């Protein structure tokens, strides 16, 4: 009999099923197995025996149920990990999975009912042999100094980086998303998380956008001269739509770089657009009148309003990467992707899938009918010269393969 140095709590109100679970765990060699018929009894037992490694938890029971028990131990840290064992429907159990994650508990798995000993053994083995979790740093993230950020902006240390967008069928590069990196003279590349909130707080987002437009349109022209037409996409905050300078400045930049509005896309997150005022709508319409594309970014991550989607003049949807991360394990994510593709087709909007990290994801997305995507499986963000060299190398490779 294997020896698993684990302390396990079984929370189950049905006496026979609780007995089966306890015997299975002892057969599997768990060092100590405790049992409780409801949440109150389980909490009292934890006060006596201390922290347990695993709680095998039913959800529906008289007295304190499994949901309230999980809420309680999520706050106390008395349970290291959870295995759900419930006859509730799959959609309800999936919601509980999200709840467990939000409570900061580790979900080992969902064994349903009736229990199967091999499934239980695999999950216990997963816990016993998991790598040690890295400890989070004690210090919170410290935002960059406002003066240093202003200086970086003035000295153009804030540089546009580029992540390619692909046609999933052909592998053809159809555009790039423009991102921002701080190339600090002594500290190297600084994450946007450390300086973007400072720019927003200081009202400098427009200044950054116009700097990025200048940089990216220069790169776009260089790429076009080498035979690589690229659409360049910029992230735009909803608050920036109130600026009267946005459309006029963009028109001047496009004229100076001898390019058209159709070669530029603006990506806006849906959360800031639910109550777009008239001035914002005017800016969106002016951008579309110039030929620019408008993309609603991170679609599905907030409380999407289909009414607003129909009212606002977008012609592209970027589906949030979370749907792709959970594609393999969550049937509803597959349904959400299919529905978004159908919605895009009905509304005459293209759909871009974000966060593609594996070839398996790419193949499954192709099977669902996806056409456009981006993610680390294709390419990571890169500076301007690296992008141009990368495009040339891809072109040379394709020529040699023909």
mmCIF file of C-alpha atoms in Angstrom:
data_model
loop_
_atom_site.group_PDB
_atom_site.id
_atom_site.type_symbol
_atom_site.label_atom_id
_atom_site.label_comp_id
_atom_site.label_asym_id
_atom_site.label_seq_id
_atom_site.Cartn_x
_atom_site.Cartn_y
_atom_site.Cartn_z
ATOM 1 C CA UNK A 1 0.000 0.000 0.000
ATOM 2 C CA UNK A 2 1.476 3.385 -0.935
ATOM 3 C CA UNK A 3 2.083 5.902 1.817
ATOM 4 C CA UNK A 4 0.851 9.409 1.005
ATOM 5 C CA UNK A 5 1.880 11.872 3.723
ATOM 6 C CA UNK A 6 -1.429 13.686 3.366
ATOM 7 C CA UNK A 7 -4.057 14.912 5.809
ATOM 8 C CA UNK A 8 -7.446 14.754 4.086
ATOM 9 C CA UNK A 9 -10.867 15.968 5.206
ATOM 10 C CA UNK A 10 -14.015 14.395 3.716
ATOM 11 C CA UNK A 11 -17.038 16.711 3.821
ATOM 12 C CA UNK A 12 -20.114 14.661 2.827
ATOM 13 C CA UNK A 13 -23.598 14.527 4.387
ATOM 14 C CA UNK A 14 -24.556 11.111 2.981
ATOM 15 C CA UNK A 15 -23.248 8.538 5.480
ATOM 16 C CA UNK A 16 -22.694 5.705 3.003
ATOM 17 C CA UNK A 17 -20.949 7.903 0.408
ATOM 18 C CA UNK A 18 -18.813 9.431 3.174
ATOM 19 C CA UNK A 19 -17.803 5.945 4.315
ATOM 20 C CA UNK A 20 -16.882 4.962 0.733
ATOM 21 C CA UNK A 21 -14.730 8.070 0.332
ATOM 22 C CA UNK A 22 -12.953 7.548 3.670
ATOM 23 C CA UNK A 23 -12.191 3.890 2.840
ATOM 24 C CA UNK A 24 -10.889 4.841 -0.629
ATOM 25 C CA UNK A 25 -8.551 7.438 0.841
ATOM 26 C CA UNK A 26 -7.241 5.008 3.446
ATOM 27 C CA UNK A 27 -6.761 2.358 0.756
ATOM 28 C CA UNK A 28 -4.742 4.911 -1.210
ATOM 29 C CA UNK A 29 -2.454 5.314 1.819
ATOM 30 C CA UNK A 30 -3.401 8.768 3.080
ATOM 31 C CA UNK A 31 -1.739 9.319 6.444
ATOM 32 C CA UNK A 32 -4.810 10.744 8.187
ATOM 33 C CA UNK A 33 -8.412 10.962 7.013
ATOM 34 C CA UNK A 34 -10.989 13.053 8.858
ATOM 35 C CA UNK A 35 -14.710 13.161 8.142
ATOM 36 C CA UNK A 36 -17.570 15.592 8.680
ATOM 37 C CA UNK A 37 -21.254 15.602 7.717
ATOM 38 C CA UNK A 38 -21.613 19.386 7.277
ATOM 39 C CA UNK A 39 -19.618 22.592 7.236
ATOM 40 C CA UNK A 40 -20.032 23.397 10.937
ATOM 41 C CA UNK A 41 -18.689 19.994 11.943
ATOM 42 C CA UNK A 42 -15.821 20.342 9.457
ATOM 43 C CA UNK A 43 -14.791 23.764 10.810
ATOM 44 C CA UNK A 44 -14.893 22.467 14.382
ATOM 45 C CA UNK A 45 -12.696 19.528 13.374
ATOM 46 C CA UNK A 46 -10.181 21.848 11.695
ATOM 47 C CA UNK A 47 -9.930 23.799 14.938
ATOM 48 C CA UNK A 48 -8.846 20.542 16.593
ATOM 49 C CA UNK A 49 -6.636 18.871 13.964
ATOM 50 C CA UNK A 50 -5.200 21.978 12.285
ATOM 51 C CA UNK A 51 -4.619 22.559 8.584
ATOM 52 C CA UNK A 52 -5.375 19.750 6.115
ATOM 53 C CA UNK A 53 -3.752 19.196 2.742
ATOM 54 C CA UNK A 54 -6.915 18.282 0.856
ATOM 55 C CA UNK A 55 -10.632 18.732 1.421
ATOM 56 C CA UNK A 56 -12.833 16.332 -0.559
ATOM 57 C CA UNK A 57 -15.932 18.477 -0.567
ATOM 58 C CA UNK A 58 -19.584 17.887 -1.402
ATOM 59 C CA UNK A 59 -21.536 21.070 -2.136
ATOM 60 C CA UNK A 60 -25.205 20.435 -1.350
ATOM 61 C CA UNK A 61 -26.055 19.402 2.222
ATOM 62 C CA UNK A 62 -28.188 20.290 5.238
ATOM 63 C CA UNK A 63 -26.757 22.778 7.700
ATOM 64 C CA UNK A 64 -23.682 24.672 6.507
ATOM 65 C CA UNK A 65 -23.206 23.552 2.905
ATOM 66 C CA UNK A 66 -19.989 23.169 0.935
ATOM 67 C CA UNK A 67 -20.196 26.649 -0.577
ATOM 68 C CA UNK A 68 -20.211 28.389 2.802
ATOM 69 C CA UNK A 69 -17.498 26.044 4.096
ATOM 70 C CA UNK A 70 -15.246 26.991 1.163
ATOM 71 C CA UNK A 71 -15.881 30.683 1.837
ATOM 72 C CA UNK A 72 -14.837 30.212 5.471
ATOM 73 C CA UNK A 73 -11.648 28.227 4.834
ATOM 74 C CA UNK A 74 -10.704 30.517 1.959
ATOM 75 C CA UNK A 75 -10.331 33.270 4.540
ATOM 76 C CA UNK A 76 -8.536 31.162 7.185
ATOM 77 C CA UNK A 77 -6.086 29.113 5.094
ATOM 78 C CA UNK A 78 -6.991 25.900 6.962
ATOM 79 C CA UNK A 79 -7.344 23.958 3.689
ATOM 80 C CA UNK A 80 -4.491 23.828 1.185
ATOM 81 C CA UNK A 81 -6.417 22.346 -1.748
ATOM 82 C CA UNK A 82 -9.892 21.216 -2.749
ATOM 83 C CA UNK A 83 -11.395 18.307 -4.676
ATOM 84 C CA UNK A 84 -15.051 18.821 -5.591
ATOM 85 C CA UNK A 85 -17.299 15.757 -5.321
ATOM 86 C CA UNK A 86 -20.856 16.664 -6.190
ATOM 87 C CA UNK A 87 -23.820 15.504 -8.250
ATOM 88 C CA UNK A 88 -24.734 19.084 -9.178
ATOM 89 C CA UNK A 89 -24.909 19.866 -12.908
ATOM 90 C CA UNK A 90 -21.681 20.559 -14.765
ATOM 91 C CA UNK A 91 -22.422 24.262 -15.287
ATOM 92 C CA UNK A 92 -22.923 24.815 -11.546
ATOM 93 C CA UNK A 93 -19.732 22.928 -10.722
ATOM 94 C CA UNK A 94 -17.813 25.056 -13.241
ATOM 95 C CA UNK A 95 -19.052 28.166 -11.449
ATOM 96 C CA UNK A 96 -17.787 26.687 -8.166
ATOM 97 C CA UNK A 97 -14.393 26.135 -9.811
ATOM 98 C CA UNK A 98 -14.218 29.879 -10.463
ATOM 99 C CA UNK A 99 -15.324 30.571 -6.902
ATOM 100 C CA UNK A 100 -12.551 28.345 -5.499
ATOM 101 C CA UNK A 101 -9.958 30.198 -7.558
ATOM 102 C CA UNK A 102 -11.281 33.600 -6.419
ATOM 103 C CA UNK A 103 -11.065 32.449 -2.799
ATOM 104 C CA UNK A 104 -7.357 31.750 -3.289
ATOM 105 C CA UNK A 105 -7.745 27.993 -2.847
ATOM 106 C CA UNK A 106 -6.032 25.414 -5.065
ATOM 107 C CA UNK A 107 -8.533 23.311 -7.019
ATOM 108 C CA UNK A 108 -7.050 19.852 -7.581
ATOM 109 C CA UNK A 109 -9.991 18.622 -9.598
ATOM 110 C CA UNK A 110 -13.644 17.633 -9.818
ATOM 111 C CA UNK A 111 -14.403 13.919 -9.400
ATOM 112 C CA UNK A 112 -18.197 14.138 -9.530
ATOM 113 C CA UNK A 113 -20.250 11.253 -8.167
ATOM 114 C CA UNK A 114 -19.964 8.337 -7.734
ATOM 115 C CA UNK A 115 -16.297 8.387 -6.737
ATOM 116 C CA UNK A 116 -13.737 6.494 -8.836
ATOM 117 C CA UNK A 117 -10.644 5.427 -6.972
ATOM 118 C CA UNK A 118 -8.219 5.885 -9.888
ATOM 119 C CA UNK A 119 -9.397 9.430 -10.504
ATOM 120 C CA UNK A 120 -8.989 10.183 -6.811
ATOM 121 C CA UNK A 121 -5.530 8.582 -6.793
ATOM 122 C CA UNK A 122 -4.397 10.711 -9.735
ATOM 123 C CA UNK A 123 -5.470 13.918 -8.005
ATOM 124 C CA UNK A 124 -3.792 13.006 -4.712
ATOM 125 C CA UNK A 125 -0.629 12.116 -6.599
ATOM 126 C CA UNK A 126 -0.848 15.475 -8.370
ATOM 127 C CA UNK A 127 -0.900 17.220 -4.988
ATOM 128 C CA UNK A 128 1.847 15.124 -3.448
ATOM 129 C CA UNK A 129 4.223 15.606 -6.395
ATOM 130 C CA UNK A 130 3.450 19.171 -7.398
ATOM 131 C CA UNK A 131 6.420 21.562 -7.532
ATOM 132 C CA UNK A 132 6.827 23.992 -4.682
ATOM 133 C CA UNK A 133 4.895 27.184 -5.307
ATOM 134 C CA UNK A 134 7.075 30.288 -5.534
ATOM 135 C CA UNK A 135 6.508 32.727 -2.712
ATOM 136 C CA UNK A 136 5.157 36.101 -3.740
ATOM 137 C CA UNK A 137 7.470 39.047 -3.090
ATOM 138 C CA UNK A 138 6.839 40.880 0.155
ATOM 139 C CA UNK A 139 6.953 44.311 -1.412
ATOM 140 C CA UNK A 140 4.058 45.570 -3.504
ATOM 141 C CA UNK A 141 4.689 46.816 -7.021
ATOM 142 C CA UNK A 142 5.998 50.351 -6.873
ATOM 143 C CA UNK A 143 4.923 52.661 -9.680
ATOM 144 C CA UNK A 144 7.546 54.706 -11.442
ATOM 145 C CA UNK A 145 8.262 58.249 -10.309
ATOM 146 C CA UNK A 146 6.124 60.840 -12.119
ATOM 147 C CA UNK A 147 9.105 63.040 -12.917
ATOM 148 C CA UNK A 148 11.029 60.111 -14.397
ATOM 149 C CA UNK A 149 8.030 59.122 -16.533
ATOM 150 C CA UNK A 150 7.649 62.664 -17.848
ATOM 151 C CA UNK A 151 11.361 62.751 -18.674
ATOM 152 C CA UNK A 152 11.134 59.357 -20.405
ATOM 153 C CA UNK A 153 8.268 60.623 -22.536
ATOM 154 C CA UNK A 154 10.124 63.820 -23.430
ATOM 155 C CA UNK A 155 13.322 61.934 -24.336
ATOM 156 C CA UNK A 156 11.433 59.234 -26.306
ATOM 157 C CA UNK A 157 12.609 56.450 -24.011
ATOM 158 C CA UNK A 158 9.022 55.139 -24.367
ATOM 159 C CA UNK A 159 9.215 53.077 -27.527
ATOM 160 C CA UNK A 160 6.637 51.344 -29.686
ATOM 161 C CA UNK A 161 6.969 47.551 -29.808
ATOM 162 C CA UNK A 162 5.011 45.369 -32.206
ATOM 163 C CA UNK A 163 3.160 42.054 -31.889
ATOM 164 C CA UNK A 164 2.112 40.539 -35.230
ATOM 165 C CA UNK A 165 -1.435 39.442 -36.086
ATOM 166 C CA UNK A 166 -1.790 36.407 -38.331
ATOM 167 C CA UNK A 167 -4.122 34.700 -40.721
ATOM 168 C CA UNK A 168 -4.589 31.327 -39.002
ATOM 169 C CA UNK A 169 -5.044 29.507 -42.325
ATOM 170 C CA UNK A 170 -2.060 30.802 -44.284
ATOM 171 C CA UNK A 171 0.240 32.116 -41.563
ATOM 172 C CA UNK A 172 0.360 35.446 -43.422
ATOM 173 C CA UNK A 173 1.092 38.498 -41.267
ATOM 174 C CA UNK A 174 -1.828 40.901 -41.673
ATOM 175 C CA UNK A 175 -0.953 43.561 -39.142
ATOM 176 C CA UNK A 176 0.678 44.421 -35.827
ATOM 177 C CA UNK A 177 -0.567 45.634 -32.471
ATOM 178 C CA UNK A 178 1.487 48.561 -31.180
ATOM 179 C CA UNK A 179 2.507 48.200 -27.533
ATOM 180 C CA UNK A 180 4.663 50.409 -25.312
ATOM 181 C CA UNK A 181 7.958 49.615 -23.573
ATOM 182 C CA UNK A 182 10.153 51.914 -21.519
ATOM 183 C CA UNK A 183 13.779 51.486 -22.607
ATOM 184 C CA UNK A 184 15.453 52.908 -19.492
ATOM 185 C CA UNK A 185 19.108 53.926 -19.980
ATOM 186 C CA UNK A 186 20.280 52.061 -16.847
ATOM 187 C CA UNK A 187 17.422 49.702 -15.841
ATOM 188 C CA UNK A 188 16.715 48.159 -19.241
ATOM 189 C CA UNK A 189 13.173 47.370 -20.373
ATOM 190 C CA UNK A 190 10.541 48.454 -17.829
ATOM 191 C CA UNK A 191 7.079 46.864 -17.791
ATOM 192 C CA UNK A 192 4.100 49.024 -18.826
ATOM 193 C CA UNK A 193 2.443 48.064 -15.521
ATOM 194 C CA UNK A 194 4.918 50.356 -13.782
ATOM 195 C CA UNK A 195 4.406 53.480 -15.873
ATOM 196 C CA UNK A 196 1.075 53.344 -17.759
ATOM 197 C CA UNK A 197 -0.983 54.145 -14.620
ATOM 198 C CA UNK A 198 1.264 57.185 -14.067
ATOM 199 C CA UNK A 199 0.700 58.405 -17.628
ATOM 200 C CA UNK A 200 -3.052 57.985 -17.220
ATOM 201 C CA UNK A 201 -3.100 59.774 -13.860
ATOM 202 C CA UNK A 202 -1.098 62.696 -15.259
ATOM 203 C CA UNK A 203 -3.224 63.086 -18.389
ATOM 204 C CA UNK A 204 -0.362 62.098 -20.710
ATOM 205 C CA UNK A 205 -2.068 59.319 -22.668
ATOM 206 C CA UNK A 206 -2.645 61.545 -25.719
ATOM 207 C CA UNK A 207 0.994 62.618 -25.779
ATOM 208 C CA UNK A 208 2.062 58.968 -25.673
ATOM 209 C CA UNK A 209 -0.419 58.030 -28.417
ATOM 210 C CA UNK A 210 0.831 60.744 -30.779
ATOM 211 C CA UNK A 211 4.446 59.674 -30.096
ATOM 212 C CA UNK A 212 3.548 56.044 -30.848
ATOM 213 C CA UNK A 213 1.689 57.056 -34.001
ATOM 214 C CA UNK A 214 4.779 58.887 -35.230
ATOM 215 C CA UNK A 215 7.048 55.930 -34.472
ATOM 216 C CA UNK A 216 4.718 53.229 -35.827
ATOM 217 C CA UNK A 217 3.769 55.031 -39.036
ATOM 218 C CA UNK A 218 7.497 55.431 -39.753
ATOM 219 C CA UNK A 219 7.965 51.678 -39.277
ATOM 220 C CA UNK A 220 4.872 51.006 -41.381
ATOM 221 C CA UNK A 221 6.325 53.066 -44.231
ATOM 222 C CA UNK A 222 9.679 51.252 -44.000
ATOM 223 C CA UNK A 223 7.884 47.897 -44.056
ATOM 224 C CA UNK A 224 5.768 48.959 -47.033
ATOM 225 C CA UNK A 225 8.887 50.016 -48.950
ATOM 226 C CA UNK A 226 10.242 46.481 -48.444
ATOM 227 C CA UNK A 227 7.037 44.936 -49.742
ATOM 228 C CA UNK A 228 5.337 44.239 -46.409
ATOM 229 C CA UNK A 229 2.027 46.125 -46.107
ATOM 230 C CA UNK A 230 0.981 46.235 -42.452
ATOM 231 C CA UNK A 231 -2.067 47.496 -40.628
ATOM 232 C CA UNK A 232 -0.940 49.076 -37.330
ATOM 233 C CA UNK A 233 -3.280 48.892 -34.324
ATOM 234 C CA UNK A 234 -3.085 51.249 -31.348
ATOM 235 C CA UNK A 235 -4.677 50.888 -27.930
ATOM 236 C CA UNK A 236 -6.970 53.792 -27.126
ATOM 237 C CA UNK A 237 -8.655 54.574 -23.810
ATOM 238 C CA UNK A 238 -12.298 55.646 -23.944
ATOM 239 C CA UNK A 239 -11.409 58.867 -22.104
ATOM 240 C CA UNK A 240 -9.188 59.890 -25.036
ATOM 241 C CA UNK A 241 -12.192 60.013 -27.359
ATOM 242 C CA UNK A 242 -13.185 63.293 -25.714
ATOM 243 C CA UNK A 243 -10.082 64.969 -27.167
ATOM 244 C CA UNK A 244 -10.880 67.290 -30.053
ATOM 245 C CA UNK A 245 -7.305 66.916 -31.304
ATOM 246 C CA UNK A 246 -7.425 63.174 -31.945
ATOM 247 C CA UNK A 247 -8.936 63.173 -35.453
ATOM 248 C CA UNK A 248 -7.151 66.306 -36.668
ATOM 249 C CA UNK A 249 -3.731 65.184 -35.399
ATOM 250 C CA UNK A 250 -4.194 61.762 -36.951
ATOM 251 C CA UNK A 251 -5.198 63.311 -40.279
ATOM 252 C CA UNK A 252 -1.984 65.380 -40.291
ATOM 253 C CA UNK A 253 0.169 62.370 -39.394
ATOM 254 C CA UNK A 254 -1.382 60.207 -42.100
ATOM 255 C CA UNK A 255 -0.788 62.927 -44.694
ATOM 256 C CA UNK A 256 2.839 63.409 -43.638
ATOM 257 C CA UNK A 257 3.531 59.664 -43.795
ATOM 258 C CA UNK A 258 1.626 59.315 -47.082
ATOM 259 C CA UNK A 259 -0.629 56.550 -45.829
ATOM 260 C CA UNK A 260 -4.380 56.094 -45.532
ATOM 261 C CA UNK A 261 -6.709 55.680 -42.595
ATOM 262 C CA UNK A 262 -7.515 52.108 -43.630
ATOM 263 C CA UNK A 263 -3.977 51.111 -42.603
ATOM 264 C CA UNK A 264 -4.665 52.107 -38.975
ATOM 265 C CA UNK A 265 -6.809 50.397 -36.322
ATOM 266 C CA UNK A 266 -7.760 51.700 -32.897
ATOM 267 C CA UNK A 267 -8.492 49.122 -30.199
ATOM 268 C CA UNK A 268 -10.761 50.181 -27.319
ATOM 269 C CA UNK A 269 -11.733 48.068 -24.324
ATOM 270 C CA UNK A 270 -15.463 47.552 -23.934
ATOM 271 C CA UNK A 271 -15.546 48.531 -20.229
ATOM 272 C CA UNK A 272 -15.072 52.211 -20.972
ATOM 273 C CA UNK A 273 -17.669 52.302 -23.733
ATOM 274 C CA UNK A 274 -20.837 51.267 -21.944
ATOM 275 C CA UNK A 275 -21.876 54.870 -21.431
ATOM 276 C CA UNK A 276 -20.076 56.637 -24.285
ATOM 277 C CA UNK A 277 -21.122 60.326 -24.409
ATOM 278 C CA UNK A 278 -21.933 62.221 -27.608
ATOM 279 C CA UNK A 279 -18.379 63.614 -27.889
ATOM 280 C CA UNK A 280 -16.961 60.086 -27.843
ATOM 281 C CA UNK A 281 -19.407 58.937 -30.491
ATOM 282 C CA UNK A 282 -18.384 61.897 -32.657
ATOM 283 C CA UNK A 283 -14.713 60.896 -32.407
ATOM 284 C CA UNK A 284 -15.514 57.286 -33.307
ATOM 285 C CA UNK A 285 -17.512 58.388 -36.329
ATOM 286 C CA UNK A 286 -14.747 60.780 -37.456
ATOM 287 C CA UNK A 287 -12.145 58.013 -37.225
ATOM 288 C CA UNK A 288 -14.325 55.710 -39.319
ATOM 289 C CA UNK A 289 -14.963 58.541 -41.820
ATOM 290 C CA UNK A 290 -11.186 58.768 -42.238
ATOM 291 C CA UNK A 291 -11.156 55.051 -43.105
ATOM 292 C CA UNK A 292 -9.686 53.830 -39.804
ATOM 293 C CA UNK A 293 -10.737 50.498 -38.383
ATOM 294 C CA UNK A 294 -12.208 50.331 -34.867
ATOM 295 C CA UNK A 295 -11.770 47.226 -32.754
ATOM 296 C CA UNK A 296 -13.539 46.434 -29.493
ATOM 297 C CA UNK A 297 -10.757 44.911 -27.376
ATOM 298 C CA UNK A 298 -10.964 42.199 -24.685
ATOM 299 C CA UNK A 299 -14.512 41.442 -25.814
ATOM 300 C CA UNK A 300 -16.338 39.332 -23.244
ATOM 301 C CA UNK A 301 -14.045 40.242 -20.354
ATOM 302 C CA UNK A 302 -16.467 42.811 -18.933
ATOM 303 C CA UNK A 303 -20.229 43.050 -18.923
ATOM 304 C CA UNK A 304 -20.714 43.141 -22.664
ATOM 305 C CA UNK A 305 -23.602 45.173 -23.977
ATOM 306 C CA UNK A 306 -24.847 43.865 -27.302
ATOM 307 C CA UNK A 307 -26.912 47.003 -27.659
ATOM 308 C CA UNK A 308 -23.801 49.198 -27.437
ATOM 309 C CA UNK A 309 -21.967 46.897 -29.815
ATOM 310 C CA UNK A 310 -24.715 47.495 -32.357
ATOM 311 C CA UNK A 311 -24.812 51.253 -31.713
ATOM 312 C CA UNK A 312 -21.076 51.983 -31.861
ATOM 313 C CA UNK A 313 -19.280 51.987 -35.239
ATOM 314 C CA UNK A 314 -16.861 49.102 -34.655
ATOM 315 C CA UNK A 315 -15.808 46.790 -37.443
ATOM 316 C CA UNK A 316 -13.618 44.349 -35.463
ATOM 317 C CA UNK A 317 -14.002 42.273 -32.298
ATOM 318 C CA UNK A 318 -10.956 41.080 -30.336
ATOM 319 C CA UNK A 319 -12.027 38.183 -28.151
ATOM 320 C CA UNK A 320 -10.447 38.148 -24.694
ATOM 321 C CA UNK A 321 -7.579 35.670 -24.244
ATOM 322 C CA UNK A 322 -9.251 34.044 -21.228
ATOM 323 C CA UNK A 323 -11.595 32.173 -23.583
ATOM 324 C CA UNK A 324 -8.579 30.607 -25.301
ATOM 325 C CA UNK A 325 -6.800 29.671 -22.078
ATOM 326 C CA UNK A 326 -9.849 27.693 -20.949
ATOM 327 C CA UNK A 327 -10.797 26.333 -24.377
ATOM 328 C CA UNK A 328 -9.630 22.765 -23.700
ATOM 329 C CA UNK A 329 -11.406 22.340 -20.354
ATOM 330 C CA UNK A 330 -14.472 24.562 -20.622
ATOM 331 C CA UNK A 331 -17.109 23.598 -23.224
ATOM 332 C CA UNK A 332 -18.789 26.963 -22.660
ATOM 333 C CA UNK A 333 -15.659 28.771 -23.861
ATOM 334 C CA UNK A 334 -15.892 26.863 -27.140
ATOM 335 C CA UNK A 335 -19.545 27.875 -27.399
ATOM 336 C CA UNK A 336 -18.703 31.520 -26.616
ATOM 337 C CA UNK A 337 -16.056 31.590 -29.367
ATOM 338 C CA UNK A 338 -18.453 30.063 -31.906
ATOM 339 C CA UNK A 339 -21.185 32.514 -30.920
ATOM 340 C CA UNK A 340 -18.817 35.488 -31.210
ATOM 341 C CA UNK A 341 -17.731 34.350 -34.672
ATOM 342 C CA UNK A 342 -21.373 34.086 -35.723
ATOM 343 C CA UNK A 343 -22.131 37.490 -34.203
ATOM 344 C CA UNK A 344 -19.191 39.055 -36.027
ATOM 345 C CA UNK A 345 -20.290 37.579 -39.332
ATOM 346 C CA UNK A 346 -23.871 38.783 -38.835
ATOM 347 C CA UNK A 347 -22.734 42.313 -37.945
ATOM 348 C CA UNK A 348 -20.116 42.442 -40.710
ATOM 349 C CA UNK A 349 -17.245 42.555 -38.187
ATOM 350 C CA UNK A 350 -14.018 40.590 -38.319
ATOM 351 C CA UNK A 351 -13.044 38.617 -35.194
ATOM 352 C CA UNK A 352 -9.464 38.430 -33.890
ATOM 353 C CA UNK A 353 -8.589 35.766 -31.328
ATOM 354 C CA UNK A 354 -6.066 36.877 -28.694
ATOM 355 C CA UNK A 355 -3.731 34.760 -26.581
ATOM 356 C CA UNK A 356 -2.970 31.809 -28.902
ATOM 357 C CA UNK A 357 -0.050 30.021 -27.233
ATOM 358 C CA UNK A 358 -0.056 26.461 -28.626
ATOM 359 C CA UNK A 359 -0.519 24.747 -31.973
ATOM 360 C CA UNK A 360 -3.322 22.672 -30.429
ATOM 361 C CA UNK A 361 -5.214 25.893 -29.693
ATOM 362 C CA UNK A 362 -4.601 27.126 -33.230
ATOM 363 C CA UNK A 363 -5.933 23.904 -34.748
ATOM 364 C CA UNK A 364 -9.034 23.919 -32.557
ATOM 365 C CA UNK A 365 -9.715 27.560 -33.424
ATOM 366 C CA UNK A 366 -9.387 26.754 -37.109
ATOM 367 C CA UNK A 367 -11.920 23.951 -36.664
ATOM 368 C CA UNK A 368 -14.298 26.473 -35.108
ATOM 369 C CA UNK A 369 -13.936 28.750 -38.129
ATOM 370 C CA UNK A 370 -11.521 31.358 -36.757
ATOM 371 C CA UNK A 371 -9.445 33.269 -39.307
ATOM 372 C CA UNK A 372 -7.405 35.921 -37.472
ATOM 373 C CA UNK A 373 -5.333 35.674 -34.313
ATOM 374 C CA UNK A 374 -2.310 36.725 -32.339
ATOM 375 C CA UNK A 375 -0.327 35.310 -29.445
ATOM 376 C CA UNK A 376 3.024 33.953 -28.323
ATOM 377 C CA UNK A 377 2.674 30.836 -30.500
ATOM 378 C CA UNK A 378 3.153 33.147 -33.505
ATOM 379 C CA UNK A 379 5.377 35.913 -32.207
ATOM 380 C CA UNK A 380 6.121 37.937 -29.110
ATOM 381 C CA UNK A 381 6.208 41.753 -29.084
ATOM 382 C CA UNK A 382 9.441 43.108 -30.578
ATOM 383 C CA UNK A 383 11.103 46.470 -31.282
ATOM 384 C CA UNK A 384 10.966 48.097 -34.716
ATOM 385 C CA UNK A 385 14.244 46.868 -36.239
ATOM 386 C CA UNK A 386 13.611 43.331 -34.986
ATOM 387 C CA UNK A 387 10.165 43.397 -36.586
ATOM 388 C CA UNK A 388 11.533 44.464 -39.977
ATOM 389 C CA UNK A 389 14.291 41.833 -39.830
ATOM 390 C CA UNK A 390 11.771 39.188 -38.759
ATOM 391 C CA UNK A 391 9.466 40.030 -41.681
ATOM 392 C CA UNK A 392 12.399 39.814 -44.104
ATOM 393 C CA UNK A 393 13.565 36.477 -42.695
ATOM 394 C CA UNK A 394 10.048 35.031 -43.018
ATOM 395 C CA UNK A 395 9.839 36.248 -46.610
ATOM 396 C CA UNK A 396 13.267 34.786 -47.468
ATOM 397 C CA UNK A 397 12.318 31.462 -45.867
ATOM 398 C CA UNK A 398 9.043 31.282 -47.798
ATOM 399 C CA UNK A 399 10.874 32.057 -51.047
ATOM 400 C CA UNK A 400 13.416 29.302 -50.451
ATOM 401 C CA UNK A 401 10.643 26.805 -49.666
ATOM 402 C CA UNK A 402 8.889 27.417 -52.981
#
